[in-house]
Tab-separated table of C-alpha atoms in Angstrom:
chain	number	residue	atom	x	y	z
M	14	MET	CA	0.027	-0.003	0.020
M	15	THR	CA	2.951	2.352	0.623
M	16	ILE	CA	4.074	1.948	-2.944
M	17	TYR	CA	0.542	2.592	-4.198
M	18	ARG	CA	0.314	5.835	-2.115
M	19	ASN	CA	3.652	6.994	-3.509
M	20	LYS	CA	2.450	6.476	-7.062
M	21	LEU	CA	-0.819	8.280	-6.336
M	22	PHE	CA	1.164	11.194	-4.899
M	23	ALA	CA	3.227	11.224	-8.072
M	24	ILE	CA	0.086	11.416	-10.195
M	25	LEU	CA	-1.239	14.336	-8.202
M	26	THR	CA	2.147	16.074	-8.479
M	27	ILE	CA	2.013	15.622	-12.301
M	28	PHE	CA	-1.473	17.129	-12.381
M	29	ALA	CA	-0.300	20.107	-10.331
M	30	LEU	CA	2.476	20.702	-12.845
M	31	GLY	CA	-0.046	20.983	-15.647
M	32	ALA	CA	0.148	17.627	-17.376
M	33	THR	CA	-2.656	16.714	-19.785
M	34	PRO	CA	-5.469	14.405	-18.651
M	35	TYR	CA	-4.406	11.793	-21.207
M	36	TYR	CA	-0.849	11.784	-19.869
M	37	ILE	CA	-2.241	11.339	-16.324
M	38	ASN	CA	-4.407	8.487	-17.621
M	39	ASN	CA	-1.306	6.727	-18.866
M	40	VAL	CA	0.347	7.032	-15.482
M	41	MET	CA	-2.774	5.901	-13.746
M	42	ALA	CA	-2.967	2.889	-16.062
M	43	SER	CA	0.531	1.913	-14.989
M	44	THR	CA	-0.445	2.318	-11.314
M	45	PHE	CA	-3.577	0.206	-11.648
M	46	LEU	CA	-1.674	-2.402	-13.653
M	47	SER	CA	0.956	-2.697	-10.956
M	48	GLN	CA	-1.687	-2.902	-8.249
M	49	ARG	CA	-3.675	-5.488	-10.229
M	50	MET	CA	-0.538	-7.598	-10.697
M	51	ASP	CA	0.114	-7.384	-6.978
M	52	ASP	CA	-3.459	-8.503	-6.321
M	53	ASN	CA	-3.077	-11.361	-8.749
M	54	ASP	CA	-0.133	-12.680	-6.790
M	55	THR	CA	-2.314	-13.099	-3.778
M	56	ALA	CA	-5.705	-13.827	-5.363
M	57	SER	CA	-4.819	-16.246	-8.114
M	58	PRO	CA	-6.029	-19.732	-7.279
M	59	LYS	CA	-3.244	-22.291	-7.222
M	60	THR	CA	-3.309	-26.017	-7.142
M	61	THR	CA	-2.899	-26.920	-3.480
M	62	ASP	CA	-3.949	-29.549	-1.035
M	63	ASN	CA	-6.920	-27.336	-0.149
M	64	ASP	CA	-8.727	-28.149	-3.421
M	65	GLU	CA	-10.901	-30.780	-1.722
M	66	GLU	CA	-11.930	-28.290	0.969
M	67	GLU	CA	-12.955	-25.773	-1.723
M	68	GLU	CA	-15.110	-28.369	-3.403
M	69	GLU	CA	-16.884	-29.011	-0.156
M	70	ASP	CA	-17.866	-25.331	-0.146
M	71	GLY	CA	-19.790	-25.757	-3.359
M	72	GLU	CA	-17.156	-25.691	-6.090
M	73	GLU	CA	-17.095	-28.346	-8.770
M	74	GLU	CA	-14.308	-28.115	-11.333
M	75	VAL	CA	-15.243	-29.052	-14.887
M	76	GLU	CA	-13.344	-28.836	-18.141
M	77	SER	CA	-13.728	-25.563	-20.016
M	78	GLU	CA	-16.537	-25.685	-22.558
M	79	ASP	CA	-14.161	-24.795	-25.327
M	80	ASP	CA	-11.113	-26.745	-24.267
M	81	ASP	CA	-10.915	-28.323	-27.710
M	82	LYS	CA	-10.824	-24.845	-29.275
M	83	ALA	CA	-8.057	-23.382	-27.187
M	84	ASN	CA	-6.971	-20.951	-29.895
M	85	ASP	CA	-10.449	-19.678	-30.802
M	86	PHE	CA	-11.510	-16.314	-29.401
M	87	TYR	CA	-15.244	-16.567	-30.066
M	88	ASP	CA	-17.894	-18.783	-31.550
M	89	SER	CA	-19.574	-16.929	-34.403
M	90	ASP	CA	-22.684	-19.116	-34.196
M	91	ASN	CA	-23.342	-18.212	-30.554
M	92	GLU	CA	-25.355	-15.038	-30.959
M	93	GLU	CA	-28.176	-16.252	-28.770
M	94	ILE	CA	-28.718	-17.585	-25.297
M	95	VAL	CA	-31.510	-20.015	-24.501
M	96	ILE	CA	-33.358	-19.723	-21.213
M	97	ASN	CA	-35.624	-22.498	-19.964
M	98	GLY	CA	-38.717	-20.891	-18.417
M	99	LYS	CA	-40.614	-22.189	-15.426
M	100	ASP	CA	-43.419	-23.324	-17.756
M	101	GLY	CA	-41.004	-25.432	-19.716
M	102	LYS	CA	-40.884	-23.117	-22.684
M	103	GLU	CA	-37.592	-21.973	-24.119
M	104	GLU	CA	-36.810	-18.270	-24.387
M	105	ILE	CA	-34.224	-17.091	-26.901
M	106	ILE	CA	-32.280	-13.945	-25.982
M	107	GLU	CA	-29.940	-12.122	-28.331
M	108	VAL	CA	-26.530	-11.405	-26.813
M	109	PRO	CA	-24.990	-7.915	-27.079
M	110	GLU	CA	-22.678	-7.487	-30.041
M	111	GLY	CA	-19.725	-6.947	-27.750
M	112	MET	CA	-19.984	-10.628	-26.858
M	113	ILE	CA	-19.714	-11.900	-30.449
M	114	VAL	CA	-16.886	-9.759	-31.776
M	115	ASP	CA	-14.010	-11.195	-33.750
M	116	MET	CA	-11.236	-11.186	-31.149
M	117	GLU	CA	-8.684	-12.334	-33.712
M	118	LYS	CA	-9.283	-9.080	-35.550
M	119	THR	CA	-9.326	-7.075	-32.341
M	120	ILE	CA	-5.955	-8.263	-31.123
M	121	SER	CA	-4.466	-7.390	-34.514
M	122	GLU	CA	-5.123	-3.666	-33.788
M	123	TYR	CA	-1.999	-1.602	-33.217
M	124	ASN	CA	-2.622	-1.064	-29.515
M	125	ALA	CA	-3.123	-4.744	-28.838
M	126	LYS	CA	-0.094	-5.787	-30.897
M	127	GLN	CA	2.146	-3.196	-29.240
M	128	TYR	CA	1.030	-3.319	-25.613
M	129	LEU	CA	-0.653	-6.658	-24.954
M	130	THR	CA	0.903	-10.114	-24.790
M	131	LEU	CA	-0.143	-13.498	-23.538
M	132	ASP	CA	1.075	-14.286	-20.017
M	133	THR	CA	3.176	-17.397	-20.525
M	134	THR	CA	4.003	-17.533	-16.809
M	135	CYS	CA	0.356	-17.968	-15.766
M	136	LYS	CA	0.070	-21.347	-14.058
M	137	MET	CA	-3.729	-21.509	-13.796
M	138	ARG	CA	-5.302	-24.619	-15.248
M	139	ASP	CA	-7.459	-23.917	-18.272
M	140	VAL	CA	-10.640	-25.191	-16.605
M	141	ASN	CA	-13.744	-23.303	-15.673
M	142	PRO	CA	-14.857	-24.032	-12.062
M	143	VAL	CA	-18.601	-24.138	-11.547
M	144	PHE	CA	-19.907	-22.979	-8.201
M	145	SER	CA	-23.191	-23.290	-6.334
M	146	GLN	CA	-25.854	-20.611	-6.661
M	147	ASP	CA	-25.145	-19.322	-3.138
M	148	ILE	CA	-21.568	-18.528	-4.066
M	149	TYR	CA	-22.522	-16.521	-7.141
M	150	VAL	CA	-25.173	-14.641	-5.108
M	151	ASP	CA	-22.639	-13.911	-2.351
M	152	ARG	CA	-19.982	-12.678	-4.760
M	153	LEU	CA	-22.378	-10.312	-6.491
M	154	LYS	CA	-23.447	-9.011	-3.114
M	155	ARG	CA	-19.830	-8.404	-2.115
M	156	MET	CA	-19.044	-6.123	-5.069
M	157	PRO	CA	-18.876	-2.452	-3.887
M	158	THR	CA	-21.416	-1.106	-6.340
M	159	ALA	CA	-24.016	1.631	-6.061
M	160	MET	CA	-26.105	-0.220	-8.675
M	161	GLU	CA	-28.245	-3.231	-7.977
M	162	MET	CA	-26.474	-6.457	-9.010
M	163	PRO	CA	-28.996	-9.320	-8.390
M	164	TRP	CA	-28.629	-12.947	-9.410
M	165	ASN	CA	-31.085	-14.992	-11.461
M	166	ASP	CA	-30.990	-17.697	-14.097
M	167	VAL	CA	-30.590	-15.197	-16.932
M	168	VAL	CA	-27.595	-13.505	-15.211
M	169	GLN	CA	-26.077	-16.951	-14.602
M	170	LYS	CA	-26.307	-17.792	-18.308
M	171	PHE	CA	-24.248	-14.722	-19.153
M	172	ILE	CA	-21.710	-15.449	-16.382
M	173	ASP	CA	-21.343	-18.934	-17.841
M	174	ARG	CA	-20.782	-17.479	-21.287
M	175	TYR	CA	-18.047	-15.094	-20.126
M	176	SER	CA	-16.338	-17.683	-17.956
M	177	GLY	CA	-16.680	-20.422	-20.609
M	178	LYS	CA	-16.746	-19.633	-24.337
M	179	LEU	CA	-15.553	-16.053	-23.944
M	180	ARG	CA	-12.807	-16.642	-21.386
M	181	ARG	CA	-10.099	-15.651	-23.887
M	182	SER	CA	-12.019	-12.545	-24.800
M	183	VAL	CA	-12.070	-11.742	-21.095
M	184	SER	CA	-8.323	-12.265	-20.982
M	185	TYR	CA	-7.914	-9.605	-23.690
M	186	MET	CA	-10.284	-7.191	-22.030
M	187	LEU	CA	-8.560	-7.512	-18.688
M	188	GLY	CA	-5.306	-6.464	-20.355
M	189	ALA	CA	-6.913	-3.650	-22.335
M	190	SER	CA	-8.746	-2.372	-19.255
M	191	ASN	CA	-5.415	-1.029	-17.947
M	192	PHE	CA	-5.528	1.517	-20.800
M	193	TYR	CA	-9.173	2.373	-20.852
M	194	MET	CA	-10.615	2.071	-17.358
M	195	PRO	CA	-8.794	5.145	-15.935
M	196	ILE	CA	-10.288	7.192	-18.824
M	197	PHE	CA	-13.798	5.809	-18.186
M	198	GLU	CA	-13.552	6.381	-14.427
M	199	GLN	CA	-12.408	9.950	-14.838
M	200	ALA	CA	-15.373	10.785	-17.116
M	201	LEU	CA	-17.874	9.056	-14.792
M	202	GLU	CA	-16.459	10.887	-11.783
M	203	VAL	CA	-16.895	14.265	-13.479
M	204	TYR	CA	-20.641	13.512	-13.817
M	205	GLY	CA	-20.946	11.879	-10.385
M	206	LEU	CA	-21.967	8.466	-11.816
M	207	PRO	CA	-21.418	4.984	-10.335
M	208	LEU	CA	-17.980	3.726	-11.421
M	209	GLU	CA	-19.269	0.267	-12.253
M	210	LEU	CA	-20.672	1.831	-15.410
M	211	LYS	CA	-17.082	1.648	-16.716
M	212	TYR	CA	-17.899	-1.960	-17.698
M	213	LEU	CA	-20.591	-0.900	-20.240
M	214	PRO	CA	-17.956	-0.850	-23.100
M	215	VAL	CA	-17.167	-4.472	-22.204
M	216	ILE	CA	-20.553	-5.587	-23.502
M	217	GLU	CA	-20.809	-2.793	-26.088
M	218	SER	CA	-17.494	-3.108	-27.923
M	219	ALA	CA	-15.306	-5.640	-26.062
M	220	LEU	CA	-12.995	-2.601	-25.440
M	221	ASN	CA	-12.262	-2.094	-29.144
M	222	PRO	CA	-12.210	1.640	-30.012
M	223	ASN	CA	-12.717	0.850	-33.733
M	224	ALA	CA	-15.711	-1.484	-33.227
M	225	VAL	CA	-18.658	-0.880	-35.597
M	226	SER	CA	-21.994	-2.643	-35.047
M	227	ARG	CA	-24.387	-4.027	-37.612
M	228	VAL	CA	-26.431	-0.798	-37.478
M	229	GLY	CA	-23.441	1.583	-37.513
M	230	ALA	CA	-22.920	2.226	-33.824
M	231	THR	CA	-19.243	3.043	-33.444
M	232	GLY	CA	-16.404	3.203	-30.916
M	233	LEU	CA	-15.839	1.943	-27.392
M	234	TRP	CA	-19.240	3.264	-26.220
M	235	GLN	CA	-21.084	2.377	-29.522
M	236	PHE	CA	-22.682	5.711	-30.228
M	237	MET	CA	-25.130	5.993	-33.068
M	238	ALA	CA	-24.456	8.993	-35.322
M	239	ALA	CA	-27.428	11.123	-34.170
M	240	THR	CA	-26.754	10.486	-30.465
M	241	GLY	CA	-23.084	11.231	-30.854
M	242	LYS	CA	-23.776	14.558	-32.539
M	243	ARG	CA	-26.330	15.411	-29.869
M	244	TYR	CA	-23.638	15.035	-27.248
M	245	GLY	CA	-21.029	17.082	-29.068
M	246	LEU	CA	-19.109	14.430	-31.008
M	247	LYS	CA	-18.074	15.650	-34.445
M	248	LEU	CA	-18.982	13.371	-37.349
M	249	ASN	CA	-18.342	14.139	-40.996
M	250	SER	CA	-16.415	12.686	-43.947
M	251	MET	CA	-13.057	13.421	-42.292
M	252	ILE	CA	-13.534	12.916	-38.559
M	253	ASP	CA	-15.514	10.608	-36.298
M	254	GLU	CA	-15.053	11.513	-32.617
M	255	ARG	CA	-17.091	8.433	-31.559
M	256	ARG	CA	-13.758	6.603	-31.932
M	257	ASP	CA	-11.915	9.017	-29.635
M	258	PRO	CA	-11.695	7.194	-26.242
M	259	VAL	CA	-11.564	10.377	-24.175
M	260	LYS	CA	-14.196	12.485	-25.963
M	261	ALA	CA	-16.583	9.559	-26.381
M	262	SER	CA	-16.254	8.663	-22.679
M	263	TYR	CA	-17.305	12.137	-21.575
M	264	ALA	CA	-20.168	12.101	-24.057
M	265	ALA	CA	-21.296	8.727	-22.744
M	266	ALA	CA	-21.142	9.892	-19.131
M	267	HIS	CA	-23.246	12.940	-20.095
M	268	TYR	CA	-25.799	10.715	-21.874
M	269	LEU	CA	-26.024	8.284	-18.947
M	270	SER	CA	-26.535	11.205	-16.591
M	271	ASP	CA	-29.428	12.443	-18.727
M	272	LEU	CA	-30.988	8.990	-18.861
M	273	TYR	CA	-30.841	8.737	-15.065
M	274	ALA	CA	-32.671	12.096	-14.807
M	275	ILE	CA	-35.489	10.442	-16.808
M	276	PHE	CA	-35.751	6.999	-15.173
M	277	GLU	CA	-34.054	7.349	-11.759
M	278	ASP	CA	-33.232	3.640	-11.870
M	279	TRP	CA	-29.849	2.379	-13.038
M	280	ASN	CA	-31.107	-0.879	-14.540
M	281	LEU	CA	-33.584	1.118	-16.652
M	282	VAL	CA	-30.764	3.484	-17.598
M	283	ILE	CA	-28.662	0.565	-18.819
M	284	ALA	CA	-31.602	-0.787	-20.819
M	285	ALA	CA	-32.291	2.649	-22.280
M	286	TYR	CA	-28.666	2.991	-23.331
M	287	ASN	CA	-29.194	-0.116	-25.446
M	288	ALA	CA	-32.730	0.230	-26.763
M	289	GLY	CA	-33.308	3.978	-26.484
M	290	PRO	CA	-35.445	5.774	-23.905
M	291	MET	CA	-38.648	5.580	-26.035
M	292	ASN	CA	-38.599	1.770	-26.105
M	293	ILE	CA	-38.191	1.635	-22.350
M	294	GLN	CA	-41.040	4.108	-21.857
M	295	LYS	CA	-43.280	1.895	-24.033
M	296	ALA	CA	-42.317	-1.200	-22.064
M	297	ILE	CA	-43.134	0.605	-18.791
M	298	GLN	CA	-46.561	1.593	-20.105
M	299	ARG	CA	-47.301	-1.982	-21.269
M	300	ALA	CA	-46.293	-3.272	-17.837
M	301	GLY	CA	-48.810	-1.022	-16.152
M	302	GLY	CA	-46.464	1.853	-15.317
M	303	VAL	CA	-44.071	-0.109	-13.013
M	304	LYS	CA	-40.502	1.176	-13.252
M	305	ASP	CA	-38.621	-2.074	-12.645
M	306	TYR	CA	-36.457	-3.651	-15.316
M	307	TRP	CA	-37.274	-7.209	-14.206
M	308	GLN	CA	-41.028	-6.445	-14.321
M	309	ILE	CA	-40.997	-4.877	-17.786
M	310	TYR	CA	-38.647	-7.618	-19.010
M	311	PRO	CA	-41.295	-9.438	-21.211
M	312	TYR	CA	-42.075	-6.182	-23.093
M	313	LEU	CA	-38.456	-5.419	-24.051
M	314	PRO	CA	-36.694	-6.167	-27.356
M	315	THR	CA	-34.919	-9.525	-27.273
M	316	GLU	CA	-31.399	-8.013	-27.148
M	317	THR	CA	-32.389	-5.626	-24.361
M	318	ARG	CA	-33.688	-8.537	-22.272
M	319	GLY	CA	-30.136	-9.800	-22.147
M	320	TYR	CA	-28.435	-6.434	-21.861
M	321	VAL	CA	-28.738	-5.785	-18.108
M	322	PRO	CA	-27.942	-9.458	-17.264
M	323	ALA	CA	-24.883	-9.220	-19.532
M	324	PHE	CA	-23.851	-5.986	-17.755
M	325	ILE	CA	-24.110	-7.698	-14.341
M	326	ALA	CA	-22.146	-10.643	-15.695
M	327	ALA	CA	-19.477	-8.312	-17.080
M	328	ASN	CA	-19.064	-6.741	-13.639
M	329	TYR	CA	-18.860	-10.177	-12.099
M	330	ILE	CA	-16.254	-11.602	-14.487
M	331	MET	CA	-14.044	-8.479	-14.438
M	332	ASN	CA	-13.864	-8.840	-10.649
M	333	TYR	CA	-13.824	-12.613	-10.191
M	334	TYR	CA	-11.782	-13.758	-13.194
M	335	CYS	CA	-9.188	-15.323	-10.963
M	336	GLU	CA	-11.773	-17.643	-9.425
M	337	HIS	CA	-12.550	-18.879	-12.946
M	338	ASN	CA	-8.837	-19.486	-13.840
M	339	ILE	CA	-8.738	-16.694	-16.460
M	340	CYS	CA	-5.288	-15.211	-17.001
M	341	PRO	CA	-5.252	-11.483	-18.013
M	342	MET	CA	-3.115	-10.605	-20.976
M	343	LEU	CA	-0.014	-8.733	-19.842
M	344	ALA	CA	-0.066	-4.990	-20.544
M	345	THR	CA	2.874	-2.717	-20.954
M	346	LEU	CA	2.607	1.018	-20.451
M	347	PRO	CA	1.864	2.899	-23.722
M	348	VAL	CA	4.189	5.729	-24.706
M	349	GLN	CA	3.473	9.020	-22.922
M	350	THR	CA	1.491	11.316	-25.188
M	351	ASP	CA	0.426	14.926	-25.468
M	352	THR	CA	-1.591	16.990	-27.924
M	353	ILE	CA	-0.611	19.787	-30.275
M	354	MET	CA	-3.100	22.205	-31.898
M	355	LEU	CA	-2.982	22.338	-35.706
M	356	TYR	CA	-4.177	25.323	-37.739
M	357	GLN	CA	-3.409	23.859	-41.157
M	358	ASN	CA	-4.450	20.699	-42.992
M	359	VAL	CA	-1.917	17.925	-42.621
M	360	HIS	CA	-1.817	14.284	-43.786
M	361	PHE	CA	-0.524	11.509	-41.556
M	362	GLU	CA	1.911	10.512	-44.284
M	363	GLN	CA	3.543	13.951	-44.118
M	364	ILE	CA	4.083	13.552	-40.358
M	365	SER	CA	5.198	9.972	-40.679
M	366	SER	CA	7.740	10.640	-43.478
M	367	VAL	CA	9.286	13.754	-41.954
M	368	LEU	CA	9.325	12.707	-38.266
M	369	GLY	CA	9.850	8.928	-38.767
M	370	ILE	CA	6.798	7.845	-36.718
M	371	GLU	CA	4.766	4.826	-37.845
M	372	MET	CA	1.462	5.428	-39.641
M	373	ASP	CA	-0.218	2.757	-37.472
M	374	GLU	CA	0.884	4.546	-34.332
M	375	LEU	CA	-0.562	7.838	-35.621
M	376	ARG	CA	-3.844	6.047	-36.413
M	377	ALA	CA	-3.932	4.379	-32.975
M	378	LEU	CA	-3.289	7.675	-31.158
M	379	ASN	CA	-5.847	9.537	-33.341
M	380	PRO	CA	-8.598	7.044	-34.215
M	381	GLN	CA	-11.109	9.864	-34.802
M	382	TYR	CA	-9.514	10.830	-38.143
M	383	ARG	CA	-11.198	8.685	-40.767
M	384	ARG	CA	-8.895	9.310	-43.759
M	385	ASP	CA	-5.456	9.880	-42.190
M	386	PHE	CA	-6.058	13.592	-42.611
M	387	VAL	CA	-6.305	16.361	-39.974
M	388	THR	CA	-8.541	19.253	-41.064
M	389	GLY	CA	-6.832	21.953	-39.019
M	390	TYR	CA	-7.662	24.661	-41.606
M	391	THR	CA	-11.418	24.225	-40.972
M	392	GLU	CA	-10.946	24.948	-37.255
M	393	PRO	CA	-8.097	24.456	-34.801
M	394	THR	CA	-7.817	20.701	-34.291
M	395	ASP	CA	-5.746	18.641	-31.865
M	396	LEU	CA	-3.304	15.923	-32.865
M	397	ARG	CA	-2.019	13.406	-30.344
M	398	LEU	CA	1.650	12.433	-30.569
M	399	PRO	CA	4.189	10.646	-28.314
M	400	VAL	CA	5.713	13.250	-26.009
M	401	GLU	CA	9.133	13.080	-27.635
M	402	TYR	CA	7.646	14.014	-31.056
M	403	ILE	CA	5.884	17.218	-29.915
M	404	SER	CA	8.978	19.438	-30.072
M	405	LYS	CA	10.094	17.678	-33.283
M	406	TYR	CA	6.787	18.543	-34.897
M	407	ILE	CA	7.049	22.174	-33.891
M	408	ALA	CA	10.652	22.428	-35.169
M	409	ASN	CA	9.794	20.759	-38.479
M	410	GLU	CA	6.276	22.046	-39.107
M	411	ASP	CA	7.188	23.885	-42.350
M	412	SER	CA	8.859	20.769	-43.746
M	413	ILE	CA	5.901	18.614	-42.735
M	414	LEU	CA	3.348	20.921	-44.376
M	415	ALA	CA	5.437	21.162	-47.585
M	416	TYR	CA	6.085	17.436	-47.925
M	417	ASN	CA	4.514	15.851	-51.063
M	418	VAL	CA	1.773	18.489	-51.130
M	419	ASP	CA	0.800	17.933	-54.766
M	420	HIS	CA	0.082	14.238	-54.152
M	421	LEU	CA	-1.457	14.292	-50.630
M	422	MET	CA	-3.432	17.548	-50.548
M	423	LYS	CA	-6.595	18.540	-52.339
M	424	ARG	CA	-6.069	21.309	-54.917
M	425	ASP	CA	-7.206	24.798	-53.970
M	426	LEU	CA	-7.294	26.139	-57.581
M	427	VAL	CA	-7.488	24.385	-60.981
M	428	VAL	CA	-7.015	25.706	-64.515
M	429	VAL	CA	-9.574	24.674	-67.092
M	430	ASN	CA	-8.063	23.286	-70.270
M	431	ASP	CA	-9.405	25.525	-72.975
M	432	ASN	CA	-7.366	24.003	-75.766
M	433	ALA	CA	-9.500	20.900	-76.074
M	434	PRO	CA	-11.187	20.498	-79.515
M	435	ALA	CA	-14.845	21.505	-79.720
M	436	TYR	CA	-17.202	18.720	-80.651
M	437	ARG	CA	-20.544	19.386	-82.365
M	438	GLN	CA	-23.621	17.726	-80.949
M	439	THR	CA	-24.682	14.708	-83.023
M	440	ARG	CA	-28.007	15.132	-84.720
M	441	SER	CA	-30.588	12.389	-84.968
M	442	SER	CA	-30.658	10.438	-88.218
M	443	SER	CA	-34.095	11.809	-89.116
M	444	THR	CA	-32.801	15.366	-89.352
M	445	VAL	CA	-29.409	14.682	-91.021
M	446	LYS	CA	-29.207	15.947	-94.582
M	447	SER	CA	-26.886	14.773	-97.299
M	448	LYS	CA	-23.333	16.138	-97.234
M	449	LYS	CA	-23.925	17.938	-100.462
M	450	THR	CA	-27.069	19.673	-99.207
M	451	THR	CA	-25.391	20.508	-95.867
M	452	LYS	CA	-22.342	22.081	-97.531
M	453	ARG	CA	-24.515	24.139	-99.904
M	454	THR	CA	-26.673	25.363	-97.015
M	455	SER	CA	-23.611	26.253	-94.927
M	456	ARG	CA	-22.102	28.257	-97.803
M	457	LYS	CA	-25.382	30.133	-98.199
M	458	LYS	CA	-25.510	30.917	-94.454
M	459	ARG	CA	-21.903	32.149	-94.408
M	460	SER	CA	-22.583	34.250	-97.467
M	461	SER	CA	-25.738	35.740	-95.949
M	462	ARG	CA	-23.923	36.517	-92.713
M	463	GLY	CA	-20.776	37.734	-94.430
M	464	GLY	CA	-18.719	35.441	-92.200
M	465	ARG	CA	-15.215	34.312	-93.042
M	466	THR	CA	-12.722	31.910	-91.481
M	467	VAL	CA	-8.990	31.407	-91.796
M	468	THR	CA	-6.736	28.487	-90.970
M	469	ILE	CA	-4.288	29.149	-88.156
M	470	LYS	CA	-0.681	28.755	-89.294
M	471	SER	CA	2.298	27.588	-87.262
M	472	GLY	CA	3.689	30.573	-85.316
M	473	ASP	CA	0.479	32.609	-85.633
M	474	THR	CA	-0.787	34.706	-82.753
M	475	LEU	CA	-4.115	36.460	-82.274
M	476	GLU	CA	-2.376	39.788	-82.808
M	477	ARG	CA	-0.890	38.692	-86.201
M	478	ILE	CA	-4.158	37.209	-87.414
M	479	ALA	CA	-6.076	40.331	-86.364
M	480	LYS	CA	-3.601	42.597	-88.219
M	481	ARG	CA	-3.701	40.486	-91.390
M	482	ASN	CA	-7.501	40.529	-91.471
M	483	GLY	CA	-8.139	44.109	-90.467
M	484	THR	CA	-9.776	43.341	-87.133
M	485	THR	CA	-8.884	43.407	-83.440
M	486	VAL	CA	-7.921	40.753	-80.925
M	487	ALA	CA	-10.979	41.515	-78.822
M	488	LYS	CA	-13.288	40.814	-81.820
M	489	LEU	CA	-11.495	37.578	-82.609
M	490	LYS	CA	-11.910	36.401	-79.035
M	491	ARG	CA	-15.590	37.327	-79.054
M	492	LEU	CA	-16.336	35.656	-82.416
M	493	ASN	CA	-14.576	32.453	-81.401
M	494	GLY	CA	-15.437	32.335	-77.702
M	495	ILE	CA	-11.821	32.469	-76.628
M	496	SER	CA	-11.057	33.520	-73.029
M	497	GLY	CA	-7.275	33.219	-73.129
M	498	SER	CA	-4.689	33.775	-75.809
M	499	ASN	CA	-3.793	30.175	-76.692
M	500	ILE	CA	-4.552	28.974	-80.254
M	501	ARG	CA	-3.533	25.843	-82.141
M	502	ALA	CA	-2.088	25.568	-85.619
M	503	GLY	CA	-4.430	23.877	-88.149
M	504	LYS	CA	-7.622	25.004	-86.518
M	505	LYS	CA	-10.209	27.302	-88.148
M	506	LEU	CA	-10.693	30.782	-86.712
M	507	LYS	CA	-13.571	33.141	-87.490
M	508	VAL	CA	-12.332	36.607	-88.512
M	509	LYS	CA	-15.632	38.239	-89.572
């Protein structure tokens, strides 16, 4: 505890010196990681002579449900959970999309590749212990939460899913939580919300900042476009702040705070976050006006019926993973970062090429930019860089902005090519006359108008042609629809 206090004092000192919140988050992540590892040393179950005594308390060890698929991260066919009702009928519940994500793809993201590794020293047996109902109830009761965390058969199904088929997904999320949980907690604290809400992104996105749902919800907190804009997140062709972990977390905390002002019940708030407040209001009306999630349960959409149980199960598994022999992935501290304000447009490739920083790292630090392009000219915009690159960027800004501009930047001005040959519109066959008749008619028209054309010779200019034909350059331009002074040899030019 002395070490922990010292680290906390260091964080407060950094804050007093004016460090950015994101930098503090990185330090906090390291602190929590160290503390979690210390806890693991004491809380991790080990194979001892006391195993028989533990079984007498209600534990029965069974092989993990997916032991034969040790390298799989999820089962794509398991998008539903079946509940056996008291009347013998089966109820099918959709699981949240965060429980069916492709973890193979998620761990290929830059952050995961750079800062998360499997813990090869973990000695836990890859088996999922099953406990008696009383133990699950007692553990949920012991969690220091302001929100109600009850047990029932539906909650148990989701606990079984996390501790069984999704145990390796949980391993990833435990590692990634060292990066994201300090950010979530800070945003929730600002709005005075229960900190257990930090586990919402576990069921929403499996802690993947680039997650996109079937209906377009995006980011760690899975904001829909309209909701994100309503809570101040920019979204256009170039930027999507739903992917920004910090900005999206504050927007989510604001949204959750507003939902609580409506329902004054956290289970209903969680349900409304998933289904929208109007669907929850309808369910309340159909249930006779009772404001209790478990009473309006039959009137909810199928996914929302599983949403609160999944949230309770996520809280359970993120606290009791050791008891289920789940080894967290090891996390290393990300590079310390800071932001710099940009007032000009800049492409990631310009920064990468001049400063020597990887494109993938720029994308990971700035996931909100959709096309590797910062639109600083539209309005002052922040760019996040490793701390050691901040001064390098300032010193080399002119070189960065000038690098490969013609290829990477959109053009501000373009010149229209007025030397292209003019093509006459093709007439329909019914109105086309014979060549002989057409030529005769054309000659008559020219004769009646008194018009005359000349052929432009090599080396001719408008001035020379005007002088030879007793006219002016202005008249030549007007007769021929010329805006510039370029003419081409061999072409016809009207002179009268």
